[in-house]
Amino acid sequence: MSIIDLMIMTIIFLFFIIIVYYFNKKEYRKYSDINTIFFIGMGILFFISIALSFLSIKQEYLIYTYIMSTTAALLVNYSLNKYLLNKSNKFWPLLHLIYLFSILVLLQYNNWGNYIEVLSKLLIVTYFLDIGYLVTKSKKINNLHKMFFSTTFILWSIYEFLAIFFSNDLLYLLGLIFPIAIAYEFMNIQLELINEEIKRYGERFKSIFDNASDAFFVLAKDDLRLMNLNKSAREIFNIDSDHLDKIKLEDILTEDSYKKLSDLIKKGKKSNGYPIELRAESDKGELKYLATDINFMDFNEKNAVIIAMKDKTEQIKLKNKVMENKNKIEKLHDVAIKMENTAKREEIYKQTVEAAEEILDYDVISLDIVKDNKLMAVGKSQNLTDDDVISMSLDEMSLATKAYHEQRTIICNNIPAERDASPVKTQYKSALTVPIQQYGTFQIISEEYDYFTNQDKNLVELLISHSGAALKRLNREEEIRYFGFHDYLTGLYNRDYIEEEIKRLNNSRQLPVSVIIADVNGLKLINDTFGHDDGDKLLKCIAATLDDACRKEDILGRWGGDEFLILLPGTTKKNILSIIDRIKDRLEQKTYKDIPLSVSFGFATKVEKETDIVDIIDKADRRMYNNKTKNYKQNSEQMLEVLYKKLNKMGYETESHCQRVKSLAEKFARQLKFDQEKIKLIKKTARLHDIGMINIPRELINQESDLSNEEYKIIQTHPEVGFRIANSLNEVNEIAQAILHHHEWWNGTGYPEQKAGDNIPLYARIISIVDAFDVMTHDQVYKEKISKERAIDRLRSMAGIQFDPKLTKMFIEEVI
């Protein structure tokens, strides 16, 4: 081979290396691996054609040429499969392995070179025909490329097939055409696809440009002439795109913003990711706030500037609104501090209205406070007259009463359509009503529809929370002051206040000074019978009656648990007696649960300055105690009669039943040889034994149906109530114990303490028998009477179970 031949081969070889490098490193990065494999295969096939044309290769080395050429054809087949169909055929590598194994077999025979050549050429033809077929299936390339590419590979297959029968240098040189043509077409296909992709990117960019939410302007750098803009720019700034030549950026932006932008463009400064704040003015004169980016580029072969503007108006307004609200909240906090130091309700009302006017910027305001079951206006805005605000009952239907009763804020942005609204004026269209806790309501009115928002609601609620807290503080302070000198139960002055007044009057020259001590009779009996709640109500009733009967200058207070003290300045002994009579008359006119208001009085008068008023109070207290003791029996009997009358009203046969039991008990006692004192006690026990029924609900006493377990347990409490009543009346212990245990059974299954046998008091065992006999032989609400004989039979059958057997026998044989 000559030097020229070697140089040609070297140049061609370098040419293919450059192509491979170019495809792999520069233009076609996406397909770099496929490109490399393809051009390696093409390079080998091209190089073999050159080598066979210029070199005389010995037969023993031709085997390497055949292996290289078939391998190159396999690489080309593989790369085009991956590129055009994005898949690989596993059959071809397997066929290639079979081919290599066949070569090893053929080497064992003579004339192996011809067989290997035929086998190699047929394998290459197979690979190339497969490529021709797969090209036609590809959807990646157009029909023109398909036709050229597939035709070239089919011709190359025919060429390889002819090379089996014909072999000379010209034929091998002819083989150079195919790899060059295919390599060139492969490059054209890729360039075509890249151009299409660039075109799609351009269309996509144009679509993004046109449909971007930001406004884009393309300006000439030298004179800031408008060259292009997108759809958002036209919409945001209301620009007619048909007359771009008439549009100037200086007409869109404010003067200072345009100057700022033009200076930056002239200096060639980009925004570099930090938006520039610009402003524009709309047709309506409203400012738009724009976050602007500046970038430079070539556009239509000219130096251009791309301006991207994001409308930040709403964000800026929101930010300003937040700052404004923050300032309002800070000012409302200052108002709250003022309210904390305010000692008058009127000042709190005034500060609330002024804050709503000056800080929250409302002009139709009404503040209503609850008085006598009405909402009454105590504060209003400056532009309202007295006729513009009305008082209304809490029972009326309105937005204010609804907000108050439901204790929730109500926003009504369409008053004419609101059924509960009752506007003072027809021009009122919106209302915001906020309850001031239990004190009243705060209302703001607007003449516009849909005026109030949740933001208004939150700010007004914040203001009213301060007002409510301030009013609550004043109430608490007043309560502390009030209860510092008043009794929590009756509302009268307490002992601390009375003692201060005693000191004052003790040193006063205002003589005479009289003192009345009033002690409630039977309070313990009421507490024991009906409970402490009723006892407290009785005390309040008596306190109210005393207060009503006293003069304005008199000082009335609660001196102890059931004692009241009245200081009467400038009152003589004669006058004090008439005052006590007046109080007694008032007390006699009132009752509590049919119980008369009974009070014991004591009085004394200070006529000399040297006399200590404490001694006067002690003297009045002793007189009261003496009167109470002297009248105790009378008061007790009176209270007992009241209780009996109440039992009769309830439908319980107390009077007649008790009289019969009393008569039988007396007869029984005489048979038992009781002395007169014991007979007297057993008679009183008989009368009092069911007094505890006074505390049983009327419906249970008169119930005809069987009692439930719970109802029966209530009935079973009457012995204990009767026991407490007897103690309150200071009855002897035998009577109280008999009342408590007259429902005990001899066998220990009775109530309330399950006593048995002789452990049950004697009087209780007697009353138990007598009471049972009378109940059986007389009609009851819950059952009819039975005959005397049947009653005796039942007594006998229950002797030793419910009744004392000895007493039962005596009662049957000697009493009845």
mmCIF file of C-alpha atoms in Angstrom, residues 515-523 538-539 542 546 556-557 559 562-566 579-581 583-585 587-588 596-604 617 619-636 638-639:
data_model
loop_
_atom_site.group_PDB
_atom_site.id
_atom_site.type_symbol
_atom_site.label_atom_id
_atom_site.label_comp_id
_atom_site.label_asym_id
_atom_site.label_seq_id
_atom_site.Cartn_x
_atom_site.Cartn_y
_atom_site.Cartn_z
ATOM 1 C CA VAL A 515 -82.564 50.444 119.137
ATOM 2 C CA ILE A 516 -84.842 47.556 118.121
ATOM 3 C CA ILE A 517 -83.674 43.931 118.154
ATOM 4 C CA ALA A 518 -85.878 41.558 116.100
ATOM 5 C CA ASP A 519 -85.410 37.781 116.297
ATOM 6 C CA VAL A 520 -87.243 35.400 113.925
ATOM 7 C CA ASN A 521 -89.367 32.784 115.653
ATOM 8 C CA GLY A 522 -89.387 29.194 114.418
ATOM 9 C CA LEU A 523 -86.561 29.546 111.874
ATOM 10 C CA LEU A 538 -88.414 33.209 104.997
ATOM 11 C CA LEU A 539 -85.562 35.402 106.270
ATOM 12 C CA ILE A 542 -89.110 39.106 106.892
ATOM 13 C CA LEU A 546 -88.977 45.133 108.113
ATOM 14 C CA LEU A 556 -81.782 48.428 109.402
ATOM 15 C CA GLY A 557 -79.283 45.571 109.234
ATOM 16 C CA TRP A 559 -77.261 41.505 113.195
ATOM 17 C CA ASP A 562 -81.894 35.147 112.535
ATOM 18 C CA GLU A 563 -81.557 38.559 114.238
ATOM 19 C CA PHE A 564 -82.081 42.051 112.842
ATOM 20 C CA LEU A 565 -81.088 45.359 114.439
ATOM 21 C CA ILE A 566 -82.714 48.718 113.747
ATOM 22 C CA ILE A 579 -92.971 51.695 115.115
ATOM 23 C CA ILE A 580 -92.884 48.155 116.562
ATOM 24 C CA ASP A 581 -96.684 47.978 116.355
ATOM 25 C CA ILE A 583 -93.923 46.395 111.978
ATOM 26 C CA LYS A 584 -96.039 43.715 113.708
ATOM 27 C CA ASP A 585 -99.078 44.759 111.683
ATOM 28 C CA LEU A 587 -95.773 40.999 109.518
ATOM 29 C CA GLU A 588 -99.267 39.743 110.378
ATOM 30 C CA PRO A 596 -97.037 33.419 109.550
ATOM 31 C CA LEU A 597 -94.040 35.703 109.842
ATOM 32 C CA SER A 598 -93.380 35.530 113.575
ATOM 33 C CA VAL A 599 -90.775 37.820 115.171
ATOM 34 C CA SER A 600 -89.857 38.577 118.804
ATOM 35 C CA PHE A 601 -88.887 42.210 119.534
ATOM 36 C CA GLY A 602 -86.800 43.981 122.140
ATOM 37 C CA PHE A 603 -86.052 47.693 122.333
ATOM 38 C CA ALA A 604 -84.240 50.371 124.360
ATOM 39 C CA ILE A 617 -78.223 47.298 122.544
ATOM 40 C CA LYS A 619 -80.756 45.976 127.095
ATOM 41 C CA ALA A 620 -82.819 45.633 123.903
ATOM 42 C CA ASP A 621 -81.391 42.152 123.359
ATOM 43 C CA ARG A 622 -82.385 41.025 126.887
ATOM 44 C CA ARG A 623 -85.910 42.321 126.394
ATOM 45 C CA MET A 624 -86.137 40.484 123.106
ATOM 46 C CA TYR A 625 -84.936 37.253 124.699
ATOM 47 C CA ASN A 626 -87.424 37.605 127.574
ATOM 48 C CA ASN A 627 -90.279 38.167 125.132
ATOM 49 C CA LYS A 628 -89.176 35.202 123.060
ATOM 50 C CA THR A 629 -88.996 32.926 126.105
ATOM 51 C CA LYS A 630 -92.310 34.117 127.508
ATOM 52 C CA ASN A 631 -94.088 33.554 124.209
ATOM 53 C CA TYR A 632 -92.209 30.418 123.204
ATOM 54 C CA LYS A 633 -94.955 27.953 124.130
ATOM 55 C CA GLN A 634 -97.564 30.076 122.429
ATOM 56 C CA ASN A 635 -95.409 30.435 119.304
ATOM 57 C CA SER A 636 -94.722 26.686 119.221
ATOM 58 C CA GLN A 638 -99.213 28.343 116.871
ATOM 59 C CA MET A 639 -96.575 26.871 114.550
#
